[in-house]
Coordinates of C-alpha atoms and ligand atoms in Angstrom, one line a residue:
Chain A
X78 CA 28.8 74.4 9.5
X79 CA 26.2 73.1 11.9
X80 CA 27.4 70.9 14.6
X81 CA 26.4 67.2 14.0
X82 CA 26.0 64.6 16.7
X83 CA 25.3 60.7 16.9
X84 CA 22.3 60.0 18.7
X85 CA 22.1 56.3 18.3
X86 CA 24.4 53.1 17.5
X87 CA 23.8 49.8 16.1
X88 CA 25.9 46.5 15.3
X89 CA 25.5 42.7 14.7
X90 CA 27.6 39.8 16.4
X91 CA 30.7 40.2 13.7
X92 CA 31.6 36.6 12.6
X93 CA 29.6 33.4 10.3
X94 CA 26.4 34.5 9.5
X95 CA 24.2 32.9 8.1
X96 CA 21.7 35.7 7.8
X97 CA 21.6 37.4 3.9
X98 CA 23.4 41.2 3.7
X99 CA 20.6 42.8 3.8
X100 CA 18.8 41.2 7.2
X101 CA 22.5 41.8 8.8
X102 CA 22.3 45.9 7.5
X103 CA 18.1 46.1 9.1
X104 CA 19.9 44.7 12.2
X105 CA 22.0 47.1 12.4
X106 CA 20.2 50.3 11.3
X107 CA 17.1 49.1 13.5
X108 CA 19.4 48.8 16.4
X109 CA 21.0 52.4 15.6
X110 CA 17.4 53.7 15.6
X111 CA 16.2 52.5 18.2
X112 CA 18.9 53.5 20.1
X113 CA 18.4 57.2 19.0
X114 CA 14.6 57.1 19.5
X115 CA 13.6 57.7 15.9
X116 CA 11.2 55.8 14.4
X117 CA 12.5 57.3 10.1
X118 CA 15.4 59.2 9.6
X119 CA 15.2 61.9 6.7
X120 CA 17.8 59.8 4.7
X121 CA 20.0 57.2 4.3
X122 CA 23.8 56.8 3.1
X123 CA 24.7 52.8 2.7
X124 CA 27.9 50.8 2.6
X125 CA 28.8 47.8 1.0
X126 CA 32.1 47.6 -0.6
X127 CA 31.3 44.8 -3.7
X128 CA 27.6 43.6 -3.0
X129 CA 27.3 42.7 -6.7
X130 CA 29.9 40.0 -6.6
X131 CA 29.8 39.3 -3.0
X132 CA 26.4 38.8 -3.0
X133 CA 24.5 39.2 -6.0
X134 CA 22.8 42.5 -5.7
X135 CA 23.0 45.7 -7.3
X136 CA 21.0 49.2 -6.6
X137 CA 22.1 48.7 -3.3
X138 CA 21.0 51.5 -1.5
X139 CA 17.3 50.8 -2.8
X140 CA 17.7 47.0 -1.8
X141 CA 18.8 47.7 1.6
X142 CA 16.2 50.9 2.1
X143 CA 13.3 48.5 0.7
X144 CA 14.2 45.3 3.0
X145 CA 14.3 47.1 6.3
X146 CA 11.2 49.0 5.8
X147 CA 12.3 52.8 4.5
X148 CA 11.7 52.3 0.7
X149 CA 10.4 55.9 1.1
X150 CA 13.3 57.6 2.8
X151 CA 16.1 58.7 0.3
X152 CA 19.2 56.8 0.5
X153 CA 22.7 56.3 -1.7
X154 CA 25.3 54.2 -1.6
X155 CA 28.9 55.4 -0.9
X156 CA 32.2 53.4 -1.8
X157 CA 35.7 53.7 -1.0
X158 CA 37.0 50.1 -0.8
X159 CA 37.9 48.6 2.7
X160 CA 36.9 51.8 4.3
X161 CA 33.7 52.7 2.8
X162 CA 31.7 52.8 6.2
X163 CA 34.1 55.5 7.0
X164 CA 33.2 57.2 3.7
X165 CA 29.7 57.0 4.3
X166 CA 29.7 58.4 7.9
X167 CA 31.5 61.8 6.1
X168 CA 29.0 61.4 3.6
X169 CA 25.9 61.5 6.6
X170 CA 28.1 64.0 8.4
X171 CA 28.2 66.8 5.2
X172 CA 24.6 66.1 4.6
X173 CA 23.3 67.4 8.4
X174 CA 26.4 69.7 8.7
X175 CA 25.3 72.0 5.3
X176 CA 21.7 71.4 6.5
X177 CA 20.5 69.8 3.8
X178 CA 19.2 66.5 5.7
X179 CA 18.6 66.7 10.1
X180 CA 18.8 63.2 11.2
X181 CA 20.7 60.6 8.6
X182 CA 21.0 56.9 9.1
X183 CA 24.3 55.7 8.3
X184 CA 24.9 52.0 8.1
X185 CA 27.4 49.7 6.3
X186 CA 28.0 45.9 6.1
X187 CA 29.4 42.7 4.1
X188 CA 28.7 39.6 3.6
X189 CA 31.6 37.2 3.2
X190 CA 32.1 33.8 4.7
X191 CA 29.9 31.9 2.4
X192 CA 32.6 32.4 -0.3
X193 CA 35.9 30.4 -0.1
X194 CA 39.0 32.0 1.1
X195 CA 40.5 32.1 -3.0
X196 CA 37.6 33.9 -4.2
X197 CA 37.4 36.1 -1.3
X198 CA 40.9 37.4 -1.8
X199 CA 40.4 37.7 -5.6
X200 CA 37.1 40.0 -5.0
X201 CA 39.2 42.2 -2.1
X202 CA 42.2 42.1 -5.0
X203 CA 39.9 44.0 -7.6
X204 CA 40.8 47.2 -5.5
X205 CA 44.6 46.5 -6.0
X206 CA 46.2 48.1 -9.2
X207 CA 45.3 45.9 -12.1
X208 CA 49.3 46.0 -13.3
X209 CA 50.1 44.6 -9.8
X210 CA 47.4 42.5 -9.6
X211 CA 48.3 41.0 -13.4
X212 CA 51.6 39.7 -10.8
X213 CA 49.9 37.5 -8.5
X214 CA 49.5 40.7 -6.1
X215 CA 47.1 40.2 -3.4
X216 CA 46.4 42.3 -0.1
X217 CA 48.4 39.8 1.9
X218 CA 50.9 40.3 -0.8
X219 CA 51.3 44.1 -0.4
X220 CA 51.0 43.9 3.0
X221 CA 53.7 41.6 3.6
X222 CA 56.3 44.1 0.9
X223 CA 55.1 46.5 3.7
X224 CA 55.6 44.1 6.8
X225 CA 59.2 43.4 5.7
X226 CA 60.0 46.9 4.8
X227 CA 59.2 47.7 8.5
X228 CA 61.0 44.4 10.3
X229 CA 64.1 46.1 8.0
X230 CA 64.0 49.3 9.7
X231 CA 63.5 47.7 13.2
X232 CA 65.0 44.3 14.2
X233 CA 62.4 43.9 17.0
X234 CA 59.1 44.2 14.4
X235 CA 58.4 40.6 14.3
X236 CA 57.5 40.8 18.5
X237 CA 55.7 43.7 17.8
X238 CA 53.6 42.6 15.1
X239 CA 52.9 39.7 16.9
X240 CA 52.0 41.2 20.1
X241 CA 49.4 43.4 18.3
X242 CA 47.7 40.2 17.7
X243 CA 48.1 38.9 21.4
X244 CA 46.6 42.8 22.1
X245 CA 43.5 42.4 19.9
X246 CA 42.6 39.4 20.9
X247 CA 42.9 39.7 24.5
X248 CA 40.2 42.4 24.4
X249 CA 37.6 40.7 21.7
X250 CA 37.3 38.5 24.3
X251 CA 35.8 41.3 26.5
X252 CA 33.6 41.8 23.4
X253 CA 30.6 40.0 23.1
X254 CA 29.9 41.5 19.0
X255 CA 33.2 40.0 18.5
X256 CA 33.9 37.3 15.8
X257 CA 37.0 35.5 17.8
X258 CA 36.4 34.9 21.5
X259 CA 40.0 33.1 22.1
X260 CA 43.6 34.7 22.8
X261 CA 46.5 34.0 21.3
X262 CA 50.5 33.8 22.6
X263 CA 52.9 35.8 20.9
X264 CA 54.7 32.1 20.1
X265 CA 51.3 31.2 18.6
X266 CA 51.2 34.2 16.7
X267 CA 54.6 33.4 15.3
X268 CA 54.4 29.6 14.5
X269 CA 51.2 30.3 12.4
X270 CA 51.0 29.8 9.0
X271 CA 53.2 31.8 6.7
X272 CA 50.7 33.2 3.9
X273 CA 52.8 36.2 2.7
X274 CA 56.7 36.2 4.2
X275 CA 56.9 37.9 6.5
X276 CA 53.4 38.0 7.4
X277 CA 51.9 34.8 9.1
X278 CA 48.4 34.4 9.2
X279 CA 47.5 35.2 13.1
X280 CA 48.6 38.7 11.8
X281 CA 45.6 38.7 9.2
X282 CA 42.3 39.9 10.2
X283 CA 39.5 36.9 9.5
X284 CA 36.8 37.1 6.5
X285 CA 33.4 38.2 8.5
X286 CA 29.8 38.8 7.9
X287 CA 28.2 41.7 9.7
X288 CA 27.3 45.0 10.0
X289 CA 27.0 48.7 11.7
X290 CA 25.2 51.7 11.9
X291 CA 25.0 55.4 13.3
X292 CA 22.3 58.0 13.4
X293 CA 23.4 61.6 12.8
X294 CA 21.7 64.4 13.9
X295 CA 22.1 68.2 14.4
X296 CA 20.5 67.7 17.8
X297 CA 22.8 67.5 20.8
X298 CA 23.0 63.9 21.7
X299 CA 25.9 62.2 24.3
X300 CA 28.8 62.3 21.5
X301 CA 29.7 64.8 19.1
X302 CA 31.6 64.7 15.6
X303 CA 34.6 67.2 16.1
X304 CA 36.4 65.8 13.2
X305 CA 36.6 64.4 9.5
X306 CA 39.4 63.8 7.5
X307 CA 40.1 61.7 4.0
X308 CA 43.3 61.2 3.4
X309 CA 44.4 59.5 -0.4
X310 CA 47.3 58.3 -2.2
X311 CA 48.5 56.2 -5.5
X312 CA 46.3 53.1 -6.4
X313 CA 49.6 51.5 -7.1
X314 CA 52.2 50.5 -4.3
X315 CA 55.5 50.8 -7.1
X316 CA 54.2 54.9 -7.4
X317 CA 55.1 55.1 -3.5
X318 CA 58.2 56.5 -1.8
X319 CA 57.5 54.9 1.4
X320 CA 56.3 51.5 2.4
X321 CA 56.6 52.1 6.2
X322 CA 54.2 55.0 6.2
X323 CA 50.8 55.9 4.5
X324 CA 50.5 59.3 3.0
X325 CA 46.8 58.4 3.2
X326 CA 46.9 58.5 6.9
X327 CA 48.5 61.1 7.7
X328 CA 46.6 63.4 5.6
X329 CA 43.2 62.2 6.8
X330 CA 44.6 62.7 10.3
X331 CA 45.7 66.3 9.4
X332 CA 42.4 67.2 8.1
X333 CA 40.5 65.6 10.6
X334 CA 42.6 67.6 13.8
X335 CA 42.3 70.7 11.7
X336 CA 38.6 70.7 11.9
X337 CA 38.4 69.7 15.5
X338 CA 41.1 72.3 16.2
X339 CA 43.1 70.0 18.6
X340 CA 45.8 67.4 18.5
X341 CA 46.4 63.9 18.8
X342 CA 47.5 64.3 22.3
X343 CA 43.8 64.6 23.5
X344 CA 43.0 61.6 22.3
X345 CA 42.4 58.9 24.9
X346 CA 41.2 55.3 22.8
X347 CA 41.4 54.6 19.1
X348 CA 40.0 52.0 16.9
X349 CA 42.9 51.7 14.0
X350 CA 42.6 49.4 10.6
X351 CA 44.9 46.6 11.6
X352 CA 44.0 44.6 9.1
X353 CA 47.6 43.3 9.4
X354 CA 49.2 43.5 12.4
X355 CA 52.0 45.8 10.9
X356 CA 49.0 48.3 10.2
X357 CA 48.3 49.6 13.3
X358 CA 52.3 49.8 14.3
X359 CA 52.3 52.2 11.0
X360 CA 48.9 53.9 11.8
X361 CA 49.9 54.9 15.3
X362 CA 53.0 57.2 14.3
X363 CA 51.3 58.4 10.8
X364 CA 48.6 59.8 13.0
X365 CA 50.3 61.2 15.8
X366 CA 49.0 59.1 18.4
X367 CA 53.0 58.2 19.1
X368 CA 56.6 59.4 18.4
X369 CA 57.9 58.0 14.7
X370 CA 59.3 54.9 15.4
X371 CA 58.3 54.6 19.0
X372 CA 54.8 52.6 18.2
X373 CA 56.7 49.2 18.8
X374 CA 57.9 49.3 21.5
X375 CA 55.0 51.2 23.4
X376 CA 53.1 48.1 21.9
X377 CA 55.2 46.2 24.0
X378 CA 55.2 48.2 26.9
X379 CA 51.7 47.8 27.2
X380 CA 51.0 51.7 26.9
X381 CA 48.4 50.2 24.4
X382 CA 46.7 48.1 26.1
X383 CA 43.3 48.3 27.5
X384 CA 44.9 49.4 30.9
X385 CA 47.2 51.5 29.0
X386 CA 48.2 55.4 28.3
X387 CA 46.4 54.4 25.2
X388 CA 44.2 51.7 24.6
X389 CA 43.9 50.7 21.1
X390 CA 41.4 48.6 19.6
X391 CA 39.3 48.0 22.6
X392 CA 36.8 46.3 20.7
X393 CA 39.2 43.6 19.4
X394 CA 40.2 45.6 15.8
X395 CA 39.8 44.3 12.3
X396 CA 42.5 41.5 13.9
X397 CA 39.5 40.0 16.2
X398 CA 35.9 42.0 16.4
X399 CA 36.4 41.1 12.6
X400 CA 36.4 42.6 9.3
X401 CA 33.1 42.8 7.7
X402 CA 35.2 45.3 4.7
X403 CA 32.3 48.3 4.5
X404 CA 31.0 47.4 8.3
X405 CA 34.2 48.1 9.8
X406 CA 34.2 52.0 9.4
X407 CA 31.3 51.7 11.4
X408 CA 31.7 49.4 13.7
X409 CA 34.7 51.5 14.9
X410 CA 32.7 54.6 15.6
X411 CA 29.8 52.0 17.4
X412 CA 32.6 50.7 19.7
X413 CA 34.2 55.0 20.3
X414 CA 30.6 55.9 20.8
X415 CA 30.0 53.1 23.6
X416 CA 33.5 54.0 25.0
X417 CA 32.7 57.6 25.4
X418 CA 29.5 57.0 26.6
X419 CA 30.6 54.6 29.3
X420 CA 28.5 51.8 27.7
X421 CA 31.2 49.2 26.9
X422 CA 30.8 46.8 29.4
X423 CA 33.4 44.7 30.0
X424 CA 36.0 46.8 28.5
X425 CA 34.9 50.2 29.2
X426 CA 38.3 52.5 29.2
X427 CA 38.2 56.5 30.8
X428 CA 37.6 58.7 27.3
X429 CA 36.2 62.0 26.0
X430 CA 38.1 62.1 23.2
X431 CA 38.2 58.8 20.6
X432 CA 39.7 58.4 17.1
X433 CA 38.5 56.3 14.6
X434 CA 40.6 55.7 11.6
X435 CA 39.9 53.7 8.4
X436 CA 42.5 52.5 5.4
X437 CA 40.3 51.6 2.0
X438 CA 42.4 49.6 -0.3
X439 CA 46.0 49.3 0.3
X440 CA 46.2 53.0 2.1
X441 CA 44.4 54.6 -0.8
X442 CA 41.7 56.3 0.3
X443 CA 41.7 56.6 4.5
X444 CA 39.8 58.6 6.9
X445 CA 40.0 59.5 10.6
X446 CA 37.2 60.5 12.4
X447 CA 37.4 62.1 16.1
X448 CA 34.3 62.1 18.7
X449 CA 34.2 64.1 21.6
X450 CA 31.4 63.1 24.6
X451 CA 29.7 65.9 25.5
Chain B
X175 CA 74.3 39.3 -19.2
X176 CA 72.1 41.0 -21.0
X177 CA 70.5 43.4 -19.8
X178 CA 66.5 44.1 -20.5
X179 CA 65.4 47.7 -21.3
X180 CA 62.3 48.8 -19.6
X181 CA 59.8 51.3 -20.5
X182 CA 58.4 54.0 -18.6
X183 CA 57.6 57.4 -18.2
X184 CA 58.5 60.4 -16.4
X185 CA 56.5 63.2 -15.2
X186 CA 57.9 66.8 -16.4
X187 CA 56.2 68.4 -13.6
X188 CA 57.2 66.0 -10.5
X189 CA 60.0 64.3 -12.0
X190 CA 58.2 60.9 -11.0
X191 CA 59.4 57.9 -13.4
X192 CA 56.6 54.8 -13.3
X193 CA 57.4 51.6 -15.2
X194 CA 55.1 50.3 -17.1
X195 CA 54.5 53.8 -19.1
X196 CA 51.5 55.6 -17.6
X197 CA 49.5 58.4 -19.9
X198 CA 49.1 60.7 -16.8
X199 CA 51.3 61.2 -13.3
X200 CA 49.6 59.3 -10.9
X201 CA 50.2 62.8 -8.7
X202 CA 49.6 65.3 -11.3
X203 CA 47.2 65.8 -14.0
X204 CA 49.7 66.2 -16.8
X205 CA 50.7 63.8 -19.9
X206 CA 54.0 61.7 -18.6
X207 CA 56.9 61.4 -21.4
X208 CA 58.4 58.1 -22.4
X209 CA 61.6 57.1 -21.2
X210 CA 63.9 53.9 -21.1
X211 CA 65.3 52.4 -18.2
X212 CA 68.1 50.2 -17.2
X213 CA 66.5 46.6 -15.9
X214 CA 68.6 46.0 -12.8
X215 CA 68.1 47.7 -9.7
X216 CA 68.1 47.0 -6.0
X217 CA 65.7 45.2 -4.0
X218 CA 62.8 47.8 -1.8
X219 CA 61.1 44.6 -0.4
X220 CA 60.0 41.3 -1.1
X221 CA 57.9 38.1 0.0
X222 CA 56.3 34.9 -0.8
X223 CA 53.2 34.0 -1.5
X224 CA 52.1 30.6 0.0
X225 CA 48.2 30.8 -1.7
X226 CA 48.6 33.2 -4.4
X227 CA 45.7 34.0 -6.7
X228 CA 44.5 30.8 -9.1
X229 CA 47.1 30.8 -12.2
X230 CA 50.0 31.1 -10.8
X231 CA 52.3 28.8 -9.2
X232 CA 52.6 28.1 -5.6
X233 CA 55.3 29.6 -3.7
X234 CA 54.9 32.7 -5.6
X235 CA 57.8 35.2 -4.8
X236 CA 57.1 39.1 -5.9
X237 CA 60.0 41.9 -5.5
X238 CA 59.5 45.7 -5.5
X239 CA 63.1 46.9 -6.9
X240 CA 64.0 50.2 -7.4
X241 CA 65.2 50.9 -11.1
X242 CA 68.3 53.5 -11.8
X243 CA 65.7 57.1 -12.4
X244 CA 64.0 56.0 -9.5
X245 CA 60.7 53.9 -10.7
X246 CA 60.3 51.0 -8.8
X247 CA 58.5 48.1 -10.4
X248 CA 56.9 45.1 -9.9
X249 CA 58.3 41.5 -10.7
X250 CA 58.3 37.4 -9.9
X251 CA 61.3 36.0 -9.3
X252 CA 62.7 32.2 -9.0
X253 CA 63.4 32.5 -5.5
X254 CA 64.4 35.0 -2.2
X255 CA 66.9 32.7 -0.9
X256 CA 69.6 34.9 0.5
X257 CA 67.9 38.2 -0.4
X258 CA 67.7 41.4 1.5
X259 CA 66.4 44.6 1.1
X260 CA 69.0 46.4 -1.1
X261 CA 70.3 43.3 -3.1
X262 CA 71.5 43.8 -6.5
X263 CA 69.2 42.1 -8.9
X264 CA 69.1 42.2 -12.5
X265 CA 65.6 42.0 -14.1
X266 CA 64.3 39.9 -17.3
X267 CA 61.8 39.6 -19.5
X268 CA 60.1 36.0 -20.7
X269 CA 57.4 36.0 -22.5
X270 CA 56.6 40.0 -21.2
X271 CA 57.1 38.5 -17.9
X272 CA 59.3 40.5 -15.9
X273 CA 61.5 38.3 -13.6
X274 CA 64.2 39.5 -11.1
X275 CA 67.4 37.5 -10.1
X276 CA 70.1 38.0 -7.6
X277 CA 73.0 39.8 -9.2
X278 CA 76.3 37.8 -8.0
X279 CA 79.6 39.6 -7.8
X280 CA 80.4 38.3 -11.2
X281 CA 77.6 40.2 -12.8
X282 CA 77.5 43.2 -10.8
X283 CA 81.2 43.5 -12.1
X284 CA 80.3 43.3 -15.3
X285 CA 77.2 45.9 -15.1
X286 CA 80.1 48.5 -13.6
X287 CA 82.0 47.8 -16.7
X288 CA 79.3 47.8 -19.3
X289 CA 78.2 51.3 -17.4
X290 CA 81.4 53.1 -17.8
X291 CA 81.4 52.1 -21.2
X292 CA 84.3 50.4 -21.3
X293 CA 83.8 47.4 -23.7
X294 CA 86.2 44.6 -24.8
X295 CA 88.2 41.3 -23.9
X296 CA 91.1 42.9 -21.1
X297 CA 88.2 44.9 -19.6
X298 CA 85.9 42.0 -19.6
X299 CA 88.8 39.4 -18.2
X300 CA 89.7 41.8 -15.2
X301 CA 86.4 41.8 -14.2
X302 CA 85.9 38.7 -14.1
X303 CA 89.1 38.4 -12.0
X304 CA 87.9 41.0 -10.1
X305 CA 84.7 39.5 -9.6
X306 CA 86.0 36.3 -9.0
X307 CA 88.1 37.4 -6.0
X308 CA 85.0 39.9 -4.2
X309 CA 82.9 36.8 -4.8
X310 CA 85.5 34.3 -3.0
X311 CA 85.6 37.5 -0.1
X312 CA 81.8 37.0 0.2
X313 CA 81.7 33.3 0.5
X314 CA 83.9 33.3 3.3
X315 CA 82.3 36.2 5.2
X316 CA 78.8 35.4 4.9
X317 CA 79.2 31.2 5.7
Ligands
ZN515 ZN1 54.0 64.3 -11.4

């Protein structure tokens, strides 16, 4: 397997946009290239979780090739839900690894906002189980089974949900890319609207436009791929043992520190899919990053924070840089590449070592990626 | 009480029981065989939905319970007040609707009796006195 690198990385200001998908992905991708000094990559592997009912367009890849200008450079669209920028960076990542492709632009995005909330949540439903769905189920739904299931195991869950929001938005506001540029109190956090008991809406992430992109090489460049993982589990929450833990996770996590051949105690920032608070409280003992049932309160000791042992979510999270659904993947790796490259102004944290991890669906089909600077 | 029969289907290689049936385990690629379970069960989590999807009503309150064979399964219910994870609740169908509510004392008495087989007026009446007397106990303790 050849060693494959990123040499370049793009993203839009995450938040209303009025631009059209497609203008939002050439941002991105032209920004990526640039950034890498490549005028055409040899291919291209495109995100968008639902542009046919989000937007209206099918043949995606070809649409988004065409409008910025590489109608001639072979390119496919990858799909995994809520994390299908993830999927598509693994998919760019195989193609230079076997040696089939040398420098692949990666680049996912979603357009949003210009739908209500109602049909928003209906279109992010379609990848619940239809059986569940058929009960009213929606994401907030699951998520707050799964929020209550964890407040039962620990008393103190509601504070630490909560502070994960103060956390994430305290550093978007360091963010210029981000789509909230205001903090929140923990009291704020839990006076907010209920939307799914337990979970109140200031532990939802906001409906964004935006988007990101990578370009892969097998070149050395400043930040290196060590790791992959995809980690996958039932469609249907009622097939699970466990609401408190994803078996998604921790799989993608195990494949991803087999191939880099180190642990999760190298790692020194992480962007995790809290796209509920609770999420990232689950994500950081499912991958290692901190003893099972410890991820509370080191949320609460600050050990996460951007001055922490840990920082997590420098870049604001799904909670506050947004949540732009097949963006997101991306956007993560953008913000780990700029940490480890000591180009995130602002809110720059001391790394080599960053993990990215990703949750398509409701923990069906996740990924972790780790980057190593070089 | 009556209490609803539920379909669903167990895997021979995992043991896994889903409700509704499923053709295939969900974890391995092998035809699942039907089997009936009991509709009551005990609460895995539950919440309230204040904007739930268009056609259905507003608060919407969905419980995961855990049936007896270990599926757990999906249902509305009327309401959550005073429910916890691990509640008793006895699940029932309208109009293929499944719908859970809170099992009192007096019902999870006579579940035990109806489980132990044990039919018939005496058994039913000290239930109920039975019931009667845990429920009184609970009133006190938990006001
Ligand atoms: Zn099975």
């Amino acid at each position: 397997m050849r060693e494959v690198w990123i040499a370049g990385a793009g993203i839009t200001r995450i938040g209303r946009r009025g631009e059209s998908l497609s203008d939002l992905m050439a941002e991105a991708a032209h920004a990526a290239l640039r950034d890498a000094g490549l005028e055409r990559p040899d291919a291209i592997v495109a995100a968008a979780m639902n542009p046919e009912e989000f937007v209206g367009d099918g043949n995606f890849a070809s649409h988004v090739a065409t409008h910025m200008g590489l109608a001639e450079t072979p390119a496919m669209r990858i799909e995994t839900a809520t994390s299908s920028g993830a999927a598509a960076l693994y998919a760019g990542f195989a193609q230079v690894a076997a040696g089939l492709r040398h420098r692949v632009l990666v680049v996912g995005g979603e357009k949003m906002t210009h739908l209500d909330t109602p049909r928003v949540s209906e279109l992010i439903g379609r990848s619940i189980d239809p059986y569940e769905r058929s009960y009213g189920a929606t994401m907030p739904a699951l998520a707050g089974l799964v929020a209550r299931a964890l407040i039962a195991r620990n008393g103190d869950a509601p504070r630490e949900m909560a502070q994960i929001a103060v956390k994430n938005h305290a550093n978007a506001l360091r963010n210029p890319y981000a789509h909230f540029h205001r903090s929140v109190t923990i009291d704020e956090v839990m006076d907010s609207r209920m939307v799914a008991d337990p979970l109140r809406l200031l532990h939802c992430c906001p409906i964004s436009d935006g988007a990101a992109a990578v370009v892969l090489t097998a070149e050395r460049a400043a930040v290196r791929i060590t790791g992959i993982g995809q980690g996958t589990d039932t469609l249907a929450l009622r097939h699970r043992d466990a609401l408190t833990s994803f078996r998604a996770s921790r799989a993608a996590a195990r494949a991803a520190f087999a191939m880099a051949d180190f642990g999760p105690e190298r790692v020194d920032v992480a962007e995790l899919h809290d796209a509920f608070a609770p999420f990232e409280l689950i994500s950081l003992e499912d991958l290692g990053l901190v003893p099972s049932g410890k991820a509370g309160r080191a949320t609460l000791d600050g050990e996460t924070a951007l001055d922490g042992r840990l920082p997590v979510n420098p870049s604001g999270g799904l909670k506050a840089r947004g949540h732009p659904l097949a963006a997101t993947g991306l956007a993560q790796i953008v913000e780990c590449v700029w940490q480890l490259t000591g180009r995130a102004e602002g809110r720059q944290v001391p790394a080599r070592v960053a993990l990215a991890q990703s949750i398509g669906g409701l923990a069906t089909n996740n990924w972790v990626t780790l980057l190593e600077a070089s | 009480m009556r209490i609803e029969t539920i379909q669903g289907s167990r895997c021979p290689a995992c043991g896994l029981t889903v409700a509704p049936p499923a053709p295939f385990c969900p974890r391995d690629p092998v035809a699942m065989t039907s089997v009936e379970l009991e509709g009551a069960g005990e609460i895995v989590s539950f919440t309230t939905l204040h904007s739930p999807p268009a056609g259905f009503r507003s608060p919407l309150h969905l419980a995961l319970v855990a049936l007896p064979g270990g599926a757990r399964f999906i249902c509305h219910g009327a309401e959550t007040r005073g429910l916890r994870i691990g509640s008793r609740v006895a699940i029932e169908a309208v109009n293929d609707v499944y719908y859970f509510s809170h099992l009192g004392a007096l019902d999870r008495a006579r579940l035990f009796w109806r489980r132990t087989g044990r039919a018939g007026d005496r058994v039913h009446a000290i239930a109920r006195s039975l019931a009667k007397r845990a429920w009184k106990g609970r009133e006190r303790v938990s006001s």
